[in-house]
Coordinates of C-alpha atoms and ligand atoms in Angstrom, one line a residue:
Chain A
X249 CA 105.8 146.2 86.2
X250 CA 107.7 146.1 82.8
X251 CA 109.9 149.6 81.6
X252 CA 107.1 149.9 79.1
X253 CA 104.0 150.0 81.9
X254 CA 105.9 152.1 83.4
X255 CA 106.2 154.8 81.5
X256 CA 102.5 154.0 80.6
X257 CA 101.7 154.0 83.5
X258 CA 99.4 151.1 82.7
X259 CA 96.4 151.0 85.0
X260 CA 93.6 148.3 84.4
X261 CA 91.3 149.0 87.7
X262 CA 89.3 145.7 86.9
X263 CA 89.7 145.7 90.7
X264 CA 86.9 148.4 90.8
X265 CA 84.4 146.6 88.8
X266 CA 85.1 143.7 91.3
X267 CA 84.3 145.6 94.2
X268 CA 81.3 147.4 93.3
X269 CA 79.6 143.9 92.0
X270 CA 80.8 142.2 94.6
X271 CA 79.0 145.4 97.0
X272 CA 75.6 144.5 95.0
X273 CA 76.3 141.1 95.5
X274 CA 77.2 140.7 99.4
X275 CA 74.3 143.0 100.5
X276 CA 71.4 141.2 98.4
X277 CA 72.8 137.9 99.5
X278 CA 72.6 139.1 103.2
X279 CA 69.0 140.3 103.0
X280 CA 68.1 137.0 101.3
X281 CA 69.4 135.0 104.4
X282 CA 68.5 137.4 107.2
X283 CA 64.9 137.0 105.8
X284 CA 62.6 135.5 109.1
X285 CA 61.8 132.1 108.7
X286 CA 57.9 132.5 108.9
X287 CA 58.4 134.2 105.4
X288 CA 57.2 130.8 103.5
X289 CA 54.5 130.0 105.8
X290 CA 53.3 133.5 106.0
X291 CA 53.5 133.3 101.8
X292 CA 51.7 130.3 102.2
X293 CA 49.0 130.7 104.2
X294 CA 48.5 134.0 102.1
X295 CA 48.1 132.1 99.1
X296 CA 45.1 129.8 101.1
X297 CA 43.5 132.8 101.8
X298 CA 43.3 134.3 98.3
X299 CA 42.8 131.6 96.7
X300 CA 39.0 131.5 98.4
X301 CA 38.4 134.5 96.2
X302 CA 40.5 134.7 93.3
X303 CA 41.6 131.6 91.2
X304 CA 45.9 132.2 91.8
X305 CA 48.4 130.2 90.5
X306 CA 51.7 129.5 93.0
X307 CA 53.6 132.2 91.6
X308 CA 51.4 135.1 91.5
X309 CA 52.4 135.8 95.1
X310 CA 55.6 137.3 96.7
X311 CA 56.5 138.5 99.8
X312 CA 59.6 140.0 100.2
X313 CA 60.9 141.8 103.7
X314 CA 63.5 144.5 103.5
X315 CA 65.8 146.0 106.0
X316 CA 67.3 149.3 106.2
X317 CA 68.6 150.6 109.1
X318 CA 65.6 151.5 110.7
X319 CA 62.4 150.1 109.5
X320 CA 61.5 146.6 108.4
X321 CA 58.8 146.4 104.7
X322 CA 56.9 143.5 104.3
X323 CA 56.0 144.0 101.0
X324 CA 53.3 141.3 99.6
X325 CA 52.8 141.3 96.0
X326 CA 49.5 139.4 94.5
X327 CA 49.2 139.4 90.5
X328 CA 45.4 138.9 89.7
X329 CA 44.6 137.1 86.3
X330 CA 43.3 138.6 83.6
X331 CA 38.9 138.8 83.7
X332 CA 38.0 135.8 81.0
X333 CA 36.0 139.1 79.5
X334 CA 35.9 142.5 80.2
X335 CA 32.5 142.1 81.5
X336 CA 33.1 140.7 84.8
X337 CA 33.8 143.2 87.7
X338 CA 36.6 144.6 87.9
X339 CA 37.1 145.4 91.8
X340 CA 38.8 142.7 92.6
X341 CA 41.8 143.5 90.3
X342 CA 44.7 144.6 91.9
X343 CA 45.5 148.5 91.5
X344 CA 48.8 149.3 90.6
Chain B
X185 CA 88.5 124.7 128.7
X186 CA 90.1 125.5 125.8
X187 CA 89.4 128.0 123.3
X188 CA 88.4 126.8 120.1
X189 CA 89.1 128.6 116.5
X190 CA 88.0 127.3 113.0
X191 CA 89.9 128.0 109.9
X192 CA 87.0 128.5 107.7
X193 CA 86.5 130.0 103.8
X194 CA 84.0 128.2 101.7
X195 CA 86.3 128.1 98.7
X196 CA 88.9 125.5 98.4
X197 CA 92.7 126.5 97.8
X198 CA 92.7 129.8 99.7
X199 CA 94.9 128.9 102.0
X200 CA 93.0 127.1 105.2
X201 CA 95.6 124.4 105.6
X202 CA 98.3 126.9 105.4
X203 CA 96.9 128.9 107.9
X204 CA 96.1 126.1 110.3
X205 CA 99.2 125.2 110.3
X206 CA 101.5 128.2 110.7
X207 CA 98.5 129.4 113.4
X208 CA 99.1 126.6 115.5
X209 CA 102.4 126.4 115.4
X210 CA 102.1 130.0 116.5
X211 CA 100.3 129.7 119.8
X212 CA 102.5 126.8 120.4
X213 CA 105.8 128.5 119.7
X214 CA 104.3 131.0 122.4
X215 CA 103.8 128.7 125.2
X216 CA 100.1 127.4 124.5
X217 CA 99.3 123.8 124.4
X218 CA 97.7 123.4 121.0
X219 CA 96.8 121.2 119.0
X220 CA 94.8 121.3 115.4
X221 CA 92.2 118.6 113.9
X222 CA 92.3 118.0 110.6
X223 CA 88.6 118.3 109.3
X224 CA 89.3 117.3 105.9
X225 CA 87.7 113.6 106.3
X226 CA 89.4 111.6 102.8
X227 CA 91.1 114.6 101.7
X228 CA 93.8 114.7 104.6
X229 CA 96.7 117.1 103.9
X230 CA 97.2 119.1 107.1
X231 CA 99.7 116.0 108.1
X232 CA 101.9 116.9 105.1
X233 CA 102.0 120.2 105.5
X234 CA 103.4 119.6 109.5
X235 CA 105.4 117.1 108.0
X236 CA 104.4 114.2 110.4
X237 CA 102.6 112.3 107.4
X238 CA 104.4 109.0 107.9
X239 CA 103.7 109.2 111.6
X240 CA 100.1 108.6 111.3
X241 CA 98.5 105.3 112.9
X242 CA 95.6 106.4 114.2
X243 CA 93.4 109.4 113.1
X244 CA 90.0 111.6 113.9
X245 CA 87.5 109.2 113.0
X246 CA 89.0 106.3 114.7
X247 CA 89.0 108.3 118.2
X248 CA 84.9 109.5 117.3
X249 CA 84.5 105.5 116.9
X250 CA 86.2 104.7 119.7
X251 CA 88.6 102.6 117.6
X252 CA 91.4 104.2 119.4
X253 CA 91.8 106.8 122.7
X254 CA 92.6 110.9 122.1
X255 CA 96.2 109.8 123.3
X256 CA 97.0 107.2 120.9
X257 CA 95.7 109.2 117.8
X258 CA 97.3 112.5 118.6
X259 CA 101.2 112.9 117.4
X260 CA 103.0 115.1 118.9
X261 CA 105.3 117.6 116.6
X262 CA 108.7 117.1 116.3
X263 CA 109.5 120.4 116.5
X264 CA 107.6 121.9 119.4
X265 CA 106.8 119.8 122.8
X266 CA 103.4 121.7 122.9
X267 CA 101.7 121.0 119.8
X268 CA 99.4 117.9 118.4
X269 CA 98.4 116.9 115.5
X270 CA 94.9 115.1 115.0
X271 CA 95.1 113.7 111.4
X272 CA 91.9 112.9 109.4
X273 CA 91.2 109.8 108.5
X274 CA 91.2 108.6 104.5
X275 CA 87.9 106.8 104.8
X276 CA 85.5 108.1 101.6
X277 CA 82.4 107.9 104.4
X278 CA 81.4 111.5 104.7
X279 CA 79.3 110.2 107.4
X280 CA 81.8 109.5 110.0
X281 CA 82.2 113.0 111.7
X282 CA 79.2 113.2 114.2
X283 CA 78.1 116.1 116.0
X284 CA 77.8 114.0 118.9
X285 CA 81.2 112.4 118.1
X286 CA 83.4 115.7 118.1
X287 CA 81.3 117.3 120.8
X288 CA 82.9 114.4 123.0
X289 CA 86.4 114.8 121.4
X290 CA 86.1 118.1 121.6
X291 CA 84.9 118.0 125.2
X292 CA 87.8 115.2 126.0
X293 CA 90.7 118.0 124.2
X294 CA 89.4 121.1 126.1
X295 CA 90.5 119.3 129.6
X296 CA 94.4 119.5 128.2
X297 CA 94.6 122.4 125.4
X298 CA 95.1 126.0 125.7
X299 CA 94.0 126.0 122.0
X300 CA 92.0 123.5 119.8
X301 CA 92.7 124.5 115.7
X302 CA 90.0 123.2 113.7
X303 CA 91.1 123.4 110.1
X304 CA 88.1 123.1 108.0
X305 CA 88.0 121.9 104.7
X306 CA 86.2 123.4 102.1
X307 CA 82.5 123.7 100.7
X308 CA 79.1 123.5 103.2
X309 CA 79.3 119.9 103.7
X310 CA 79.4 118.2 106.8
X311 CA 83.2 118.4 107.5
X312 CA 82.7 122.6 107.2
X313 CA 79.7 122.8 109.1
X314 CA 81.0 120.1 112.5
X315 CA 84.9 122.4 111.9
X316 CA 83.0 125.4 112.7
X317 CA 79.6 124.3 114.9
X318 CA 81.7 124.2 117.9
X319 CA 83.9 127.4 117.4
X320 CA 84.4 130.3 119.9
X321 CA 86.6 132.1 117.3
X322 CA 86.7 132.2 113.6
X323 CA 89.7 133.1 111.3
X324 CA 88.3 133.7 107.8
X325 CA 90.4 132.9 105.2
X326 CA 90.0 135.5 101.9
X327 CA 91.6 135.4 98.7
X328 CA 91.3 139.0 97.4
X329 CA 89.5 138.0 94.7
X330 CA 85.5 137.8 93.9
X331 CA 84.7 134.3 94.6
X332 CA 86.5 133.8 97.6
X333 CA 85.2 137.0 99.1
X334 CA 81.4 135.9 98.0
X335 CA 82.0 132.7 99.7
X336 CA 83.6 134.0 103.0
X337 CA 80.5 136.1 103.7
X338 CA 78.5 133.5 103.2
X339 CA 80.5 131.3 105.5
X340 CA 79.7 134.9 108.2
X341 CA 76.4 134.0 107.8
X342 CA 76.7 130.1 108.7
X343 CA 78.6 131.3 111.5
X344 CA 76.1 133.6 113.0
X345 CA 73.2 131.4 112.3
X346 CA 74.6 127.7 112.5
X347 CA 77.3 127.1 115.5
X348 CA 76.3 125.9 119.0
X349 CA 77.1 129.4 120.3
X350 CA 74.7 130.4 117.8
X351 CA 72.2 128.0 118.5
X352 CA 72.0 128.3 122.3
X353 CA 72.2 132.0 122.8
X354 CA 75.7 132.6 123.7
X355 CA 77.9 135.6 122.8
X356 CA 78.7 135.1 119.1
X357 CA 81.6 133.5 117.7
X358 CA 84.5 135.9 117.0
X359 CA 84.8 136.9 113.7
X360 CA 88.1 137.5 112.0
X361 CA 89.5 138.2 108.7
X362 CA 93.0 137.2 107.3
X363 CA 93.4 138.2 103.7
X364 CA 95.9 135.7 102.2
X365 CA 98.1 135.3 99.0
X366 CA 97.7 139.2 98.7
X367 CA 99.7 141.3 96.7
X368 CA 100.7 144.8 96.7
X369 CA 101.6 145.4 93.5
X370 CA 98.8 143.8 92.1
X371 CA 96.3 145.7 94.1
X372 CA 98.2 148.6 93.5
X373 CA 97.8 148.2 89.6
X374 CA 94.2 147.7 90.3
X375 CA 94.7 144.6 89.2
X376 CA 93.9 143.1 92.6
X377 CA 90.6 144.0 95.1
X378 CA 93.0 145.7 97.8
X379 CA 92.8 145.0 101.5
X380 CA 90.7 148.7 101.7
X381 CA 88.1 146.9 99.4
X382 CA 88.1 143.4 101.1
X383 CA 87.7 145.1 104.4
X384 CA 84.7 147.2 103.3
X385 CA 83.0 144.5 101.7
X386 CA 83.3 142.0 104.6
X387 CA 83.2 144.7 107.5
X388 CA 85.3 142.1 109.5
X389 CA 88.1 143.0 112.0
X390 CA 91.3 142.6 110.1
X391 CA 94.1 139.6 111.6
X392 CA 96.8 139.9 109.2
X393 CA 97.4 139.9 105.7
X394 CA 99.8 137.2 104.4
X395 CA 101.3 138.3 101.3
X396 CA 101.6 135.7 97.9
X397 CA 104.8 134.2 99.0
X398 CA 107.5 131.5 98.0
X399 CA 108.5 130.6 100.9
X400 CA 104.4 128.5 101.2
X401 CA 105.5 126.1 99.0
X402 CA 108.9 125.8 100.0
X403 CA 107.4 125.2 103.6
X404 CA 105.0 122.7 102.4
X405 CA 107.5 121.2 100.1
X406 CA 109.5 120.3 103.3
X407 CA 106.7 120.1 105.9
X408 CA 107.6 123.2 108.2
X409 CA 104.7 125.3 108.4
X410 CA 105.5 128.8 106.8
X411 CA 105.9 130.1 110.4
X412 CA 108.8 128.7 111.1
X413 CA 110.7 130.4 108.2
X414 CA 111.1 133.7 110.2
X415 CA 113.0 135.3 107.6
X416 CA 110.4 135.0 105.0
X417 CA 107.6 137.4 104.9
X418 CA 104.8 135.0 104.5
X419 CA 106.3 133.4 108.2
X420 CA 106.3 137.1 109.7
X421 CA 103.0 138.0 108.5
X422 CA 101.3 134.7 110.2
X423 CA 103.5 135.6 113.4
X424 CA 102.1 139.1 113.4
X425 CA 98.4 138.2 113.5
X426 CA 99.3 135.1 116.4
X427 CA 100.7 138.3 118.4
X428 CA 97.7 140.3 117.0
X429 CA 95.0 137.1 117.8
X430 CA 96.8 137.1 121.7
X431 CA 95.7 140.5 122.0
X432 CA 99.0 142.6 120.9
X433 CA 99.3 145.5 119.3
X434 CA 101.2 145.1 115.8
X435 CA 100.9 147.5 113.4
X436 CA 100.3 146.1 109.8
X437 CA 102.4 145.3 107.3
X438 CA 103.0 143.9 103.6
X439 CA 99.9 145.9 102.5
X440 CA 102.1 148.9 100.8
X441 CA 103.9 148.8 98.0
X442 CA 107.8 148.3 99.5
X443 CA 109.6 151.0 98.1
X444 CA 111.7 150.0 95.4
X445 CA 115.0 151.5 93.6
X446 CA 114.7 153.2 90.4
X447 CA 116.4 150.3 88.3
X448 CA 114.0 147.8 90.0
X449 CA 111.6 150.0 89.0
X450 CA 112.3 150.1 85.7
X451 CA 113.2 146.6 84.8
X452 CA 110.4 145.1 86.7
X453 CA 110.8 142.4 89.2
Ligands
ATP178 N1 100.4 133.1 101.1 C1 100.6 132.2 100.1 N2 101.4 132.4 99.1 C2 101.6 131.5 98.1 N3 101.0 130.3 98.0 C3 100.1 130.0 99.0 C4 99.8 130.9 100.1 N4 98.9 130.4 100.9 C5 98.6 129.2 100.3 N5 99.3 129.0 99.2 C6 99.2 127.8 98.3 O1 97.9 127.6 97.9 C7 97.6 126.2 97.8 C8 96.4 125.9 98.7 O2 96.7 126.1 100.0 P1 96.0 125.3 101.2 O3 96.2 123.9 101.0 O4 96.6 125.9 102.5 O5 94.6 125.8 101.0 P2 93.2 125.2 101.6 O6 92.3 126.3 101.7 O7 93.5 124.4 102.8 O8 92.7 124.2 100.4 P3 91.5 123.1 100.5 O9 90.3 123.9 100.4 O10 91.7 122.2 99.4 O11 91.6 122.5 101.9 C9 98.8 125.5 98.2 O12 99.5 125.1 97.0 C10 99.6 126.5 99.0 O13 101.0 126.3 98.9
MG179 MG1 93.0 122.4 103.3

């Protein structure tokens, strides 16, 4: 520290944007890895299932498990296609 | 049997081979046969930094092959009667470490050692994943800085999920963090995560914190590891957290800000 920062008193704190990303980071890449390893069979199977009743595509299903400190979500997310016309019935679209 | 500890950080540069080094030196300065395996298979450096480069005949993968025994391979430091040095070898074959290879040279080294130093290189590749599969302790090496600390945790989770002790059930390796090439000033500026920050972010148990030092690459430049220099700080901080590692109680130090005069102050430096 130069006489001029120091009567500045010069302070960048870039160190606190560091942490808090790294924070965000560390804990999403932690849930990503502590994720059980049926996940992508479980998603697949899924997708088998569904795909008897509604025409899917591979991406229109996610399932995602989240931890906090004490409960476990399996969350399953399906996105239906749009009807080909607003004719056909509409119970088998997804609520949201 | 010997206790076995991986140097381990995912990023490269942060100061493994240092820390191998001035570690095993450490425990062998304090009466524990020790020696340290260089992991860094066609990348060897570890023999520089001990200085016993131009003793090397035989090295790591040569004793996995059988091309030579654990007796003929291992050089013994010049310096301390109770230290060895397994060099890696300089073949480009990534292939040549084995997990069936080390196990047994592993196995062979816990029959004579107090303490087995497995300095890893860096990356996930083979050489990171064998240096640390057989590990009962782990000393994470962490620049305080974003990469580095990204990639340590994500070396915590290869270490809970992909070591033998792991694997088969046992109690979990030991985890521990040593923040290297840290400074003070810096952090102090906010310039700098601090060791706070690092500590938060990794929740690890803290080992030491060796501070950004000249006296590393004056140590490297003449092939004394950094311990060795007691009056430097770098060589006290790394014989603090041996002391702390054996179970002693040291408080910490080169964290703070050493108070400085006035005139230092205000000319810098
Ligand atoms: N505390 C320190 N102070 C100053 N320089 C340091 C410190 N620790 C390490 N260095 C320097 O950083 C560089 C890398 O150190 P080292 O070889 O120990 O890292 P490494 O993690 O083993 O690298 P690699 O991933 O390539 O194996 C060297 O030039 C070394 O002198
Ligand atoms: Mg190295």
């Amino acid at each position: 520290m130069g006489l001029l920062d120091y009567f500045r008193g010069t302070k960048t704190d870039s160190a606190a944007v560091a942490k808090e990303r790294l924070q965000i980071l560390v804990a999403h890449e932690r849930a990503e890895r502590n994720k059980p390893d049926y996940l992508p069979m479980l998603q697949k199977e899924l997708l088998e299932v569904i795909r008897k009743y509604v025409n899917v595509g591979q991406e229109a299903i996610t399932v995602t498990m989240e931890k906090d400190d004490n409960r476990e979500v399996l969350e399953l997310n399906v996105v239906l296609p749009e009807p080909p016309d607003s004719h056909e019935p509409r119970a088998k679209r997804k609520r949201s | 049997m010997a206790r076995i500890i991986v140097v381990t950080s995912g990023k490269g540069g942060v100061g493994k081979t240092t820390t191998s080094a001035a570690f095993a030196t450490g425990l062998a300065l304090k009466g524990f046969r020790t020696a340290v395996i260089d992991f860094d298979v066609g990348l060897r450096n570890l023999d520089l930094i001990m200085g016993c480069e131009r003793r090397v005949v035989y090295d790591f993968v040569n004793v996995i092959n059988q091309e030579a025994t654990l007796n003929q391979a291992l050089i013994r430091d010049k310096r301390c009667d109770n230290l060895f040095i397994l060099p890696a070898s300089q073949t480009r074959d990534k292939d040549s470490l084995t997990t069936d290879g080390v196990e047994r040279v592993l196995n062979e080294m816990g029959e004579t050692f107090d303490y087995i130093v497995c300095d890893s290189p860096a990356g996930i590749e083979r050489g990171a994943t064998l240096a640390m599969y057989f590990a009962d302790d782990a000393i994470v090496v962490t620049n305080p800085e974003v990469s580095s600390v990204r990639d340590s945790d994500r070396m915590l989770g290869i270490l809970a999920s992909k070591s033998r002790r792991a694997e088969s059930g046992a109690e979990p390796i030991k985890e521990y963090l040593l923040l290297t090439r840290y400074s003070p000033e810096r952090a102090k500026l906010g310039e700098m995560l601090s060791v706070d920050d690092v500590q938060e972010i990794l929740s690890l148990h803290l080992l030491g914190v060796i501070p950004d030092s000249k006296a590393v690459l004056n140590a490297s430049n003449s092939g004394a590891p950094v311990i060795l220099d007691e009056k430097s700080d770098a060589g006290q901080a790394y014989d603090d957290a041996v002391r702390r590692y054996l179970g002693e109680d040291v408080p910490h130090r080169f964290i703070n800000l050493e108070k400085k005069g006035f005139m230092s102050r205000l000319f810098g430096g």
